[in-house]
Tab-separated table of C-alpha atoms and ligand atoms in Angstrom:
chain	number	residue	atom	x	y	z
I	1	UNK	CA	0.000	0.000	0.000
I	2	UNK	CA	1.295	3.498	-0.810
I	3	UNK	CA	2.083	5.961	1.992
I	4	UNK	CA	-0.827	8.122	0.955
I	5	UNK	CA	-3.249	5.185	0.914
I	6	UNK	CA	-2.045	4.136	4.385
I	7	UNK	CA	-2.468	7.651	5.655
I	8	UNK	CA	-5.993	7.919	4.220
I	9	UNK	CA	-6.901	4.570	5.745
I	10	UNK	CA	-5.709	5.633	9.191
I	11	UNK	CA	-7.429	9.019	8.939
I	12	UNK	CA	-10.670	7.242	8.015
I	13	UNK	CA	-10.318	4.887	10.989
I	14	UNK	CA	-9.749	7.882	13.293
I	15	UNK	CA	-12.729	9.628	11.757
I	16	UNK	CA	-15.136	6.677	12.234
I	17	UNK	CA	-13.548	5.685	15.578
I	18	UNK	CA	-12.685	2.174	14.447
I	19	UNK	CA	-8.990	2.887	15.153
I	20	UNK	CA	-7.647	1.110	18.233
I	21	UNK	CA	-5.585	3.457	20.405
I	22	UNK	CA	-2.707	2.345	22.608
I	23	UNK	CA	-1.418	4.336	25.550
I	24	UNK	CA	1.917	3.260	27.035
I	25	UNK	CA	2.308	4.237	30.694
I	26	UNK	CA	-0.891	4.677	32.684
I	27	UNK	CA	0.169	7.334	35.193
I	28	UNK	CA	-0.719	10.987	35.762
I	29	UNK	CA	-0.501	11.649	32.020
I	30	UNK	CA	-1.391	8.347	30.357
I	31	UNK	CA	-4.537	7.429	32.265
I	32	UNK	CA	-6.393	10.751	31.717
I	33	UNK	CA	-5.368	10.619	28.045
I	34	UNK	CA	-6.632	7.039	27.713
I	35	UNK	CA	-9.949	8.130	29.244
I	36	UNK	CA	-10.228	11.022	26.754
I	37	UNK	CA	-9.797	8.586	23.860
I	38	UNK	CA	-12.451	6.329	25.402
I	39	UNK	CA	-14.726	9.325	25.817
I	40	UNK	CA	-14.221	10.199	22.135
I	41	UNK	CA	-15.503	6.731	21.194
I	42	UNK	CA	-12.324	4.692	20.626
I	43	UNK	CA	-11.358	1.302	21.936
I	44	UNK	CA	-8.225	1.870	24.029
I	45	UNK	CA	-5.499	-0.520	25.114
I	46	UNK	CA	-3.466	0.805	28.031
I	47	UNK	CA	-0.110	-0.898	28.359
I	48	UNK	CA	1.849	-0.572	31.591
I	49	UNK	CA	4.756	-2.627	32.904
I	50	UNK	CA	3.381	-2.349	36.418
I	51	UNK	CA	1.133	-5.354	37.193
I	52	UNK	CA	-0.101	-3.445	40.241
I	53	UNK	CA	-1.388	-0.560	38.105
I	54	UNK	CA	-2.938	-2.948	35.573
I	55	UNK	CA	-4.698	-5.022	38.251
I	56	UNK	CA	-5.971	-1.935	40.010
I	57	UNK	CA	-7.444	-0.462	36.833
I	58	UNK	CA	-8.965	-3.743	35.690
I	59	UNK	CA	-10.617	-4.010	39.124
I	60	UNK	CA	-12.278	-0.664	38.358
I	61	UNK	CA	-10.164	1.478	40.687
I	62	UNK	CA	-8.142	4.569	39.882
I	63	UNK	CA	-4.750	5.547	41.292
I	64	UNK	CA	-4.899	8.991	39.671
I	65	UNK	CA	-6.761	11.653	41.601
I	66	UNK	CA	-8.081	13.442	38.491
I	67	UNK	CA	-9.621	10.249	37.062
I	68	UNK	CA	-12.652	9.006	39.011
I	69	UNK	CA	-12.776	5.245	39.646
I	70	UNK	CA	-16.332	5.200	38.226
I	71	UNK	CA	-14.985	6.406	34.879
I	72	UNK	CA	-12.399	3.607	34.761
I	73	UNK	CA	-14.994	1.025	35.868
I	74	UNK	CA	-17.425	2.120	33.174
I	75	UNK	CA	-14.694	2.055	30.506
I	76	UNK	CA	-13.563	-1.434	31.564
I	77	UNK	CA	-17.042	-2.947	31.827
I	78	UNK	CA	-18.153	-1.468	28.499
I	79	UNK	CA	-15.110	-3.066	26.862
I	80	UNK	CA	-13.793	0.265	25.566
I	81	UNK	CA	-10.718	0.187	27.825
I	82	UNK	CA	-8.394	-2.583	28.796
I	83	UNK	CA	-5.237	-2.240	30.873
I	84	UNK	CA	-2.588	-4.847	30.231
I	85	UNK	CA	1.031	-5.707	30.912
I	86	UNK	CA	1.116	-7.983	27.854
I	87	UNK	CA	3.270	-6.296	25.236
I	88	UNK	CA	1.856	-8.220	22.258
I	89	UNK	CA	-1.504	-6.438	22.713
I	90	UNK	CA	0.205	-3.385	21.159
I	91	UNK	CA	-0.021	-5.252	17.834
I	92	UNK	CA	-3.754	-4.470	17.787
I	93	UNK	CA	-3.170	-0.693	17.900
I	94	UNK	CA	-3.475	1.753	15.006
I	95	UNK	CA	-1.997	4.624	17.018
I	96	UNK	CA	0.098	4.624	20.196
I	97	UNK	CA	0.874	7.483	22.590
I	98	UNK	CA	3.864	7.068	24.889
I	99	UNK	CA	3.545	8.599	28.379
I	100	UNK	CA	6.328	6.947	30.367
I	101	UNK	CA	8.544	8.692	32.946
I	102	UNK	CA	11.545	10.793	31.927
I	103	UNK	CA	13.428	11.293	35.207
I	104	UNK	CA	16.945	12.559	35.751
I	105	UNK	CA	19.809	10.340	36.766
I	106	UNK	CA	21.695	11.011	40.008
I	107	UNK	CA	24.103	13.168	37.994
I	108	UNK	CA	21.144	15.245	36.639
I	109	UNK	CA	21.401	13.787	33.141
I	110	UNK	CA	18.289	12.615	31.237
I	111	UNK	CA	17.335	9.042	32.042
I	112	UNK	CA	15.849	7.800	28.778
I	113	UNK	CA	15.579	4.137	29.819
I	114	UNK	CA	11.755	4.182	30.015
I	115	UNK	CA	11.337	5.835	26.612
I	116	UNK	CA	13.804	3.429	25.028
I	117	UNK	CA	12.082	0.430	26.518
I	118	UNK	CA	8.662	1.679	25.316
I	119	UNK	CA	10.107	2.335	21.846
I	120	UNK	CA	11.559	-1.175	21.677
I	121	UNK	CA	8.235	-2.666	22.748
I	122	UNK	CA	6.450	-0.770	19.959
I	123	UNK	CA	9.112	-1.712	17.400
I	124	UNK	CA	8.600	-5.406	18.206
I	125	UNK	CA	4.838	-5.079	17.668
I	126	UNK	CA	4.711	-2.400	14.941
I	127	UNK	CA	2.996	-2.800	11.571
I	128	UNK	CA	2.767	-0.548	8.507
I	129	UNK	CA	0.249	2.266	8.953
I	130	UNK	CA	0.913	2.728	12.686
I	131	UNK	CA	1.073	6.207	14.237
I	132	UNK	CA	3.369	6.682	17.264
I	133	UNK	CA	3.384	9.845	19.365
I	134	UNK	CA	5.818	10.527	22.179
I	135	UNK	CA	4.298	12.626	24.987
I	136	UNK	CA	6.967	12.283	27.672
I	137	UNK	CA	8.811	15.527	28.373
I	138	UNK	CA	12.284	15.359	26.877
I	139	UNK	CA	15.143	17.255	25.230
I	140	UNK	CA	14.925	18.568	21.642
I	141	UNK	CA	16.016	15.846	19.261
I	142	UNK	CA	14.701	12.832	21.190
I	143	UNK	CA	11.951	11.910	18.722
I	144	UNK	CA	14.227	12.081	15.683
I	145	UNK	CA	17.518	10.862	17.193
I	146	UNK	CA	16.284	8.257	19.659
I	147	UNK	CA	12.732	7.162	18.900
I	148	UNK	CA	12.911	7.092	15.107
I	149	UNK	CA	15.943	4.751	14.803
I	150	UNK	CA	14.491	2.363	17.405
I	151	UNK	CA	11.178	2.212	15.568
I	152	UNK	CA	12.926	1.722	12.239
I	153	UNK	CA	15.141	-1.088	13.562
I	154	UNK	CA	12.583	-3.691	12.444
I	155	UNK	CA	12.585	-2.445	8.845
I	156	UNK	CA	9.756	0.116	8.858
I	157	UNK	CA	10.508	3.634	7.596
I	158	UNK	CA	9.146	6.701	9.361
I	159	UNK	CA	7.100	8.908	7.049
I	160	UNK	CA	6.655	6.021	4.610
I	161	UNK	CA	5.458	3.026	6.648
I	162	UNK	CA	4.763	4.593	10.031
I	163	UNK	CA	3.892	8.087	11.266
I	164	UNK	CA	5.857	9.533	14.179
I	165	UNK	CA	5.338	12.760	16.117
I	166	UNK	CA	6.012	14.470	19.412
I	167	UNK	CA	3.191	16.074	21.376
I	168	UNK	CA	4.008	17.381	24.846
I	169	UNK	CA	1.609	16.617	27.659
I	170	UNK	CA	0.536	19.695	29.576
I	171	UNK	CA	-1.656	18.118	32.251
I	172	UNK	CA	-1.835	20.104	35.476
I	173	UNK	CA	-2.897	17.634	38.190
I	174	UNK	CA	-5.619	18.979	40.458
I	175	UNK	CA	-6.530	21.865	38.115
I	176	UNK	CA	-10.333	22.124	38.283
I	177	UNK	CA	-10.623	24.130	35.027
I	178	UNK	CA	-8.004	22.847	32.588
I	179	UNK	CA	-7.783	19.138	31.992
I	180	UNK	CA	-6.558	17.017	29.109
I	181	UNK	CA	-9.543	17.808	26.842
I	182	UNK	CA	-9.589	21.594	27.070
I	183	UNK	CA	-5.818	22.188	27.188
I	184	UNK	CA	-4.559	22.944	23.648
I	185	UNK	CA	-2.173	20.284	22.358
I	186	UNK	CA	0.970	21.077	20.374
I	187	UNK	CA	1.983	18.488	17.757
I	188	UNK	CA	5.192	18.270	15.702
I	189	UNK	CA	5.716	15.405	13.234
I	190	UNK	CA	8.829	14.060	11.511
I	191	UNK	CA	7.177	14.559	8.085
I	192	UNK	CA	4.089	16.524	6.968
I	193	UNK	CA	2.153	13.240	6.783
I	194	UNK	CA	3.200	12.446	10.368
I	195	UNK	CA	1.910	15.766	11.687
I	196	UNK	CA	-1.317	15.451	9.701
I	197	UNK	CA	-2.113	12.020	11.144
I	198	UNK	CA	-1.092	12.922	14.708
I	199	UNK	CA	-3.157	16.144	14.585
I	200	UNK	CA	-6.205	14.201	13.367
I	201	UNK	CA	-5.692	11.709	16.198
I	202	UNK	CA	-5.658	14.367	18.923
I	203	UNK	CA	-8.348	16.524	17.292
I	204	UNK	CA	-10.680	13.567	17.851
I	205	UNK	CA	-10.545	14.019	21.616
I	206	UNK	CA	-8.925	17.395	22.406
I	207	UNK	CA	-10.601	20.737	21.759
I	208	UNK	CA	-7.632	22.568	20.206
I	209	UNK	CA	-4.640	21.124	18.373
I	210	UNK	CA	-1.662	23.348	17.516
I	211	UNK	CA	0.584	21.966	14.755
I	212	UNK	CA	4.241	23.011	14.620
I	213	UNK	CA	6.699	22.217	11.864
I	214	UNK	CA	8.997	19.715	13.623
I	215	UNK	CA	9.212	17.418	16.633
I	216	UNK	CA	12.137	19.531	17.883
I	217	UNK	CA	9.889	22.610	18.012
I	218	UNK	CA	7.229	20.643	19.923
I	219	UNK	CA	9.851	19.260	22.332
I	220	UNK	CA	11.170	22.759	22.960
I	221	UNK	CA	7.672	24.201	23.489
I	222	UNK	CA	7.275	22.068	26.597
I	223	UNK	CA	10.724	22.948	27.888
I	224	UNK	CA	10.115	26.651	27.294
I	225	UNK	CA	6.836	26.478	29.248
I	226	UNK	CA	8.389	24.786	32.236
I	227	UNK	CA	11.650	26.735	32.110
I	228	UNK	CA	9.547	29.907	32.054
I	229	UNK	CA	7.879	28.758	35.258
I	230	UNK	CA	11.109	27.662	36.934
I	231	UNK	CA	12.864	30.950	36.077
I	232	UNK	CA	9.959	33.131	37.212
I	233	UNK	CA	9.585	31.175	40.439
I	234	UNK	CA	13.331	31.588	40.938
I	235	UNK	CA	13.003	35.324	40.372
I	236	UNK	CA	10.143	35.695	42.829
I	237	UNK	CA	11.930	33.557	45.410
I	238	UNK	CA	14.929	35.856	45.115
I	239	UNK	CA	12.603	38.874	45.454
I	240	UNK	CA	11.331	37.254	48.675
I	241	UNK	CA	14.895	36.986	49.989
I	242	UNK	CA	15.511	40.634	49.037
I	243	UNK	CA	12.279	41.700	50.775
I	244	UNK	CA	13.389	39.861	53.889
I	245	UNK	CA	16.619	41.836	53.958
I	246	UNK	CA	14.769	45.082	53.216
I	247	UNK	CA	12.089	44.430	55.845
I	248	UNK	CA	9.348	44.696	53.209
I	249	UNK	CA	6.347	42.348	52.950
I	250	UNK	CA	6.910	40.394	49.723
I	251	UNK	CA	3.242	39.449	49.401
I	252	UNK	CA	2.183	43.062	49.574
I	253	UNK	CA	4.671	43.906	46.827
I	254	UNK	CA	3.589	41.028	44.575
I	255	UNK	CA	-0.136	41.627	45.022
I	256	UNK	CA	0.253	45.325	44.306
I	257	UNK	CA	2.413	44.608	41.229
I	258	UNK	CA	-0.253	42.179	40.015
I	259	UNK	CA	-2.775	45.008	39.777
I	260	UNK	CA	-0.913	46.136	36.659
I	261	UNK	CA	-3.226	44.959	33.885
I	262	UNK	CA	-0.447	44.337	31.347
I	263	UNK	CA	3.200	43.301	31.246
I	264	UNK	CA	3.274	41.512	34.619
I	265	UNK	CA	2.420	37.913	35.442
I	266	UNK	CA	1.988	36.925	39.063
I	267	UNK	CA	4.222	34.202	40.488
I	268	UNK	CA	4.428	33.511	44.192
I	269	UNK	CA	7.420	32.562	46.328
I	270	UNK	CA	7.408	29.409	48.395
I	271	UNK	CA	9.458	26.699	50.098
I	272	UNK	CA	10.907	25.419	46.799
I	273	UNK	CA	9.665	23.648	43.692
I	274	UNK	CA	8.424	20.085	43.362
I	275	UNK	CA	6.701	17.570	41.140
I	276	UNK	CA	7.816	15.634	38.124
I	277	UNK	CA	8.062	18.684	35.831
I	278	UNK	CA	9.318	22.086	37.001
I	279	UNK	CA	12.405	20.897	38.929
I	280	UNK	CA	13.371	18.379	36.212
I	281	UNK	CA	12.409	19.599	32.755
I	282	UNK	CA	14.762	22.606	32.509
I	283	UNK	CA	17.649	20.219	33.178
I	284	UNK	CA	16.729	18.324	30.012
I	285	UNK	CA	17.327	21.519	28.076
I	286	UNK	CA	20.459	22.383	30.069
I	287	UNK	CA	21.860	18.909	29.360
I	288	UNK	CA	21.161	19.171	25.631
I	289	UNK	CA	22.764	22.607	25.464
I	290	UNK	CA	25.849	21.325	27.325
I	291	UNK	CA	26.328	18.852	24.473
I	292	UNK	CA	26.410	21.920	22.197
I	293	UNK	CA	28.893	23.743	24.449
I	294	UNK	CA	26.344	26.242	25.662
I	295	UNK	CA	25.706	27.061	29.308
I	296	UNK	CA	22.053	27.767	30.176
I	297	UNK	CA	22.587	30.575	32.680
I	298	UNK	CA	18.953	31.382	33.500
I	299	UNK	CA	18.158	27.714	34.131
I	300	UNK	CA	21.223	27.220	36.313
I	301	UNK	CA	20.563	30.335	38.385
I	302	UNK	CA	16.851	29.595	38.883
I	303	UNK	CA	17.698	26.051	39.896
I	304	UNK	CA	20.278	27.298	42.412
I	305	UNK	CA	17.815	29.754	44.009
I	306	UNK	CA	14.838	27.384	44.007
I	307	UNK	CA	16.790	24.461	45.431
I	308	UNK	CA	18.093	26.692	48.238
I	309	UNK	CA	14.562	27.558	49.460
I	310	UNK	CA	14.156	24.549	51.805
I	311	UNK	CA	17.366	25.697	53.580
I	312	UNK	CA	15.866	29.159	53.817
I	313	UNK	CA	12.719	27.738	55.443
I	314	UNK	CA	14.733	25.672	57.905
I	315	UNK	CA	16.726	28.786	58.827
I	316	UNK	CA	13.401	30.558	59.526
I	317	UNK	CA	12.374	27.697	61.831
I	318	UNK	CA	15.737	27.748	63.541
I	319	UNK	CA	15.635	31.552	64.068
I	320	UNK	CA	12.079	31.407	65.428
I	321	UNK	CA	13.030	28.684	67.906
I	322	UNK	CA	16.115	30.640	68.867
I	323	UNK	CA	13.914	33.643	69.655
I	324	UNK	CA	12.185	31.561	72.350
I	325	UNK	CA	15.502	30.128	73.612
I	326	UNK	CA	15.117	26.743	71.942
I	327	UNK	CA	17.530	24.809	69.776
I	328	UNK	CA	16.435	22.884	66.703
I	329	UNK	CA	17.979	19.773	68.270
I	330	UNK	CA	15.318	18.195	70.452
I	331	UNK	CA	12.557	20.502	69.222
I	332	UNK	CA	9.232	19.149	67.985
I	333	UNK	CA	8.243	20.338	64.520
I	334	UNK	CA	4.949	19.666	62.749
I	335	UNK	CA	5.035	20.066	58.953
I	336	UNK	CA	1.661	20.882	57.390
I	337	UNK	CA	1.475	19.614	53.813
I	338	UNK	CA	3.971	17.350	52.078
I	339	UNK	CA	2.431	17.299	48.576
I	340	UNK	CA	4.434	19.457	46.178
I	341	UNK	CA	1.444	21.679	45.515
I	342	UNK	CA	-2.051	22.489	46.701
I	343	UNK	CA	-4.858	19.916	46.642
I	344	UNK	CA	-2.951	17.010	45.145
I	345	UNK	CA	-1.484	13.831	46.628
I	346	UNK	CA	1.868	13.788	44.799
I	347	UNK	CA	5.056	14.126	46.901
I	348	UNK	CA	7.570	13.624	44.084
I	349	UNK	CA	10.452	16.113	44.462
I	350	UNK	CA	8.388	17.970	47.071
I	351	UNK	CA	10.346	20.629	48.985
I	352	UNK	CA	8.632	19.289	52.127
I	353	UNK	CA	10.873	16.229	51.912
I	354	UNK	CA	13.975	18.433	51.950
I	355	UNK	CA	12.633	20.538	54.819
I	356	UNK	CA	11.917	17.395	56.873
I	357	UNK	CA	15.339	15.917	56.092
I	358	UNK	CA	17.185	19.135	56.950
I	359	UNK	CA	15.303	19.528	60.226
I	360	UNK	CA	15.963	15.915	61.192
I	361	UNK	CA	19.648	16.275	60.308
I	362	UNK	CA	19.714	19.129	62.823
I	363	UNK	CA	18.161	16.873	65.466
I	364	UNK	CA	14.494	17.942	65.393
I	365	UNK	CA	11.667	15.483	65.974
I	366	UNK	CA	9.465	15.983	62.893
I	367	UNK	CA	5.899	14.822	62.270
I	368	UNK	CA	3.692	15.764	59.337
I	369	UNK	CA	0.032	16.139	58.496
I	370	UNK	CA	-1.369	16.229	54.954
I	371	UNK	CA	-5.081	15.670	54.195
I	372	UNK	CA	-4.088	14.184	50.796
I	373	UNK	CA	-1.082	12.089	51.839
I	374	UNK	CA	-1.683	9.621	54.679
I	375	UNK	CA	1.757	8.120	54.156
I	376	UNK	CA	4.562	8.151	51.613
I	377	UNK	CA	7.606	6.100	50.777
I	378	UNK	CA	11.027	7.695	50.610
I	379	UNK	CA	14.299	5.881	50.042
I	380	UNK	CA	12.764	2.570	50.964
I	381	UNK	CA	11.024	3.495	54.186
I	382	UNK	CA	7.421	4.506	54.792
I	383	UNK	CA	6.635	7.693	56.676
I	384	UNK	CA	3.132	7.992	58.105
I	385	UNK	CA	1.335	11.264	58.750
I	386	UNK	CA	-0.330	12.173	62.043
I	387	UNK	CA	-3.921	13.248	62.618
I	388	UNK	CA	-4.363	16.971	62.979
I	389	UNK	CA	-5.725	17.879	66.400
I	390	UNK	CA	-5.512	20.830	68.784
I	391	UNK	CA	-3.231	18.653	70.950
I	392	UNK	CA	-0.948	17.950	67.989
I	393	UNK	CA	-0.696	21.660	67.207
I	394	UNK	CA	0.136	22.351	70.860
I	395	UNK	CA	2.630	19.441	70.916
I	396	UNK	CA	4.783	21.204	68.332
I	397	UNK	CA	7.366	23.803	69.241
I	398	UNK	CA	7.013	25.022	65.667
I	399	UNK	CA	4.532	24.352	62.862
I	400	UNK	CA	5.733	24.800	59.275
I	401	UNK	CA	3.156	25.325	56.532
I	402	UNK	CA	4.627	23.941	53.314
I	403	UNK	CA	1.574	23.112	51.153
I	404	UNK	CA	-1.468	25.391	51.136
I	405	UNK	CA	-4.258	22.801	50.741
I	406	UNK	CA	-7.589	24.586	50.525
I	407	UNK	CA	-9.343	22.368	53.063
I	408	UNK	CA	-6.939	23.237	55.895
I	409	UNK	CA	-8.307	25.288	58.798
I	410	UNK	CA	-5.452	27.752	59.272
I	411	UNK	CA	-7.307	29.715	61.947
I	412	UNK	CA	-7.178	26.599	64.089
I	413	UNK	CA	-3.449	26.345	63.436
I	414	UNK	CA	-2.892	29.958	64.466
I	415	UNK	CA	-5.089	29.524	67.545
I	416	UNK	CA	-3.225	26.519	68.955
I	417	UNK	CA	0.350	26.465	67.676
I	418	UNK	CA	3.191	28.347	69.384
I	419	UNK	CA	5.182	29.297	66.266
I	420	UNK	CA	3.871	29.095	62.695
I	421	UNK	CA	6.370	29.406	59.854
I	422	UNK	CA	4.054	30.275	56.974
I	423	UNK	CA	5.768	29.751	53.615
I	424	UNK	CA	2.549	30.345	51.615
I	425	UNK	CA	1.034	33.444	53.226
I	426	UNK	CA	-2.128	31.542	54.194
I	427	UNK	CA	-2.268	33.102	57.661
I	428	UNK	CA	-2.538	36.673	56.331
I	429	UNK	CA	-5.771	38.274	57.435
I	430	UNK	CA	-6.580	35.683	60.122
I	431	UNK	CA	-7.611	36.699	63.626
I	432	UNK	CA	-4.519	36.811	65.877
I	433	UNK	CA	-4.208	33.648	67.947
I	434	UNK	CA	-1.670	32.012	70.239
I	435	UNK	CA	0.946	31.669	67.509
I	436	UNK	CA	3.817	33.888	66.557
I	437	UNK	CA	3.664	33.973	62.783
I	438	UNK	CA	6.924	33.830	60.849
I	439	UNK	CA	6.421	34.614	57.153
I	440	UNK	CA	8.660	33.190	54.424
I	441	UNK	CA	10.122	36.657	54.029
I	442	UNK	CA	10.268	39.891	56.037
I	443	UNK	CA	10.334	40.461	59.747
I	444	UNK	CA	8.535	38.358	62.370
I	445	UNK	CA	5.029	39.604	63.007
I	446	UNK	CA	1.998	38.432	64.996
I	447	UNK	CA	-1.222	37.341	63.248
N	501	LIG	N1	2.654	14.391	36.043
N	501	LIG	C1	2.521	15.520	35.402
N	501	LIG	O1	1.922	16.478	35.901
N	501	LIG	C2	3.095	15.696	34.009
N	501	LIG	C3	2.701	16.802	33.253
N	501	LIG	C4	3.202	16.973	31.975
N	501	LIG	C5	4.128	16.060	31.478
N	501	LIG	N2	4.523	14.996	32.228
N	501	LIG	C6	5.474	14.061	31.621
N	501	LIG	O2	4.761	12.908	31.217
N	501	LIG	C7	5.586	11.740	31.366
N	501	LIG	C8	4.882	10.722	32.244
N	501	LIG	O3	4.746	11.263	33.545
N	501	LIG	P1	3.694	10.732	34.608
N	501	LIG	O4	3.638	11.758	35.676
N	501	LIG	O5	2.423	10.315	33.922
N	501	LIG	O6	4.461	9.427	35.134
N	501	LIG	P2	3.884	8.301	36.113
N	501	LIG	O7	5.044	7.800	36.870
N	501	LIG	O8	2.675	8.800	36.820
N	501	LIG	O9	3.379	7.157	35.118
N	501	LIG	C9	4.218	6.490	34.238
N	501	LIG	C10	3.706	5.060	34.062
N	501	LIG	O10	4.520	4.445	33.052
N	501	LIG	C11	4.725	3.096	33.401
N	501	LIG	N3	5.896	2.625	32.658
N	501	LIG	C12	7.206	2.879	32.888
N	501	LIG	N4	7.963	2.318	31.929
N	501	LIG	C13	7.115	1.702	31.087
N	501	LIG	C14	7.314	0.946	29.895
N	501	LIG	N5	8.527	0.755	29.372
N	501	LIG	N6	6.229	0.431	29.284
N	501	LIG	C15	4.995	0.631	29.804
N	501	LIG	N7	4.747	1.340	30.916
N	501	LIG	C16	5.800	1.881	31.540
N	501	LIG	C17	4.894	3.133	34.894
N	501	LIG	O11	4.636	1.861	35.477
N	501	LIG	C18	3.838	4.191	35.306
N	501	LIG	O12	2.583	3.586	35.593
N	501	LIG	C19	6.918	12.253	31.920
N	501	LIG	O13	7.794	12.490	30.856
N	501	LIG	C20	6.542	13.560	32.566
N	501	LIG	O14	7.631	14.452	32.616
N	501	LIG	C21	4.010	14.790	33.472
């Protein structure tokens, strides 16, 4: 069959929903995407190497907060979704999206092992007419230099026999407004036919599709978005440090600046950055640029400032304890919130973990409470949260607010705790209570 005939056949199958869609990696990105394809009327095969994830989904549960279990159950019982760890099921697919992890190695280099293993799995099961789209965040060049040769290893040619594109995932876990469907999707294909097919695929289930002329452009779009965030958070964290030295309230400055209706975008300081994206993605770009003998100064500086913030918070705790003649060693500290951001249950790269570690290294007894995280595993051991009670708040010599979950009753915290180090400005405007409030930046004040 000619390339054009294959393309027309696949476009027709996408159009009438007879195409079978594969999603590799059923995590924060892959599972919502799989559900969008189901919702659009496709039969979806979700392939994940984790038997635990597969069993859970096939039992009608969901491990992803943004995907209700009822939605998974309905998709499984109706036969429109199957989760499997059996690689050969990929043979049935007409199009496959890859949403596997892209972490950093210990030396902060890209760890492409998951992408390579997914690519090899597809290559073993590929057939002419297949469309493959990489969604995992990665450095510019990955789709062409890494994915394409792996897929072609079995004799298929990209642009002739199979269609290959990159389309960055932009999911924002816990965002009540923007989810997979209504977040525009950027798509860059290796050839014009590749981009045409991949755009048609995503247009079937996502409101707006934005084609770009190459996979490299699409790869860089994602890195620009997240580098933009990392750099601006770094800037505002440094402004917070400056405000502290100047004795100026950083929140007042930021909120007043944000009244400017043009030319300013509000970012807020905090205890550091977390999650699988902002702390990691800019390093993918920095790594790639190092291979081209270019030093990414903005990325490096933002990373230095942001990664220093947990130390800054611990210094605030230490100073506040010192003010009441207490040492960190032997003090009791209650950390409120360990998720890396508000209203989610994800602790990956969370600055709370650094704050806890630094406090414990200095000899503090640390407990935590998080309404979304009953327990978490770190370096092989499980840490369990405590229940939040008035007694628990009074038990602590210092309470540190790291994550500003909306359901938290901060008035209660201020009423019962002795010292509250508030890294998120959630105690502003509360009725003064027992606690001495220590903001992230600027002088100690009472609520
Ligand atoms: N989480 C986010 O908010 C977010 C947002 C945008 C982009 N991303 C990017 O999307 C990608 C996926 O991230 P995530 O948060 O969904 O990861 P995740 O850890 O939640 O899920 C990844 C899944 O892939 C599975 N997996 C790993 N290797 C596999 C393989 N070879 N074959 C099949 N399954 C495999 C794992 O078992 C896991 O279930 C990453 O590149 C990430 O940077 C994540």
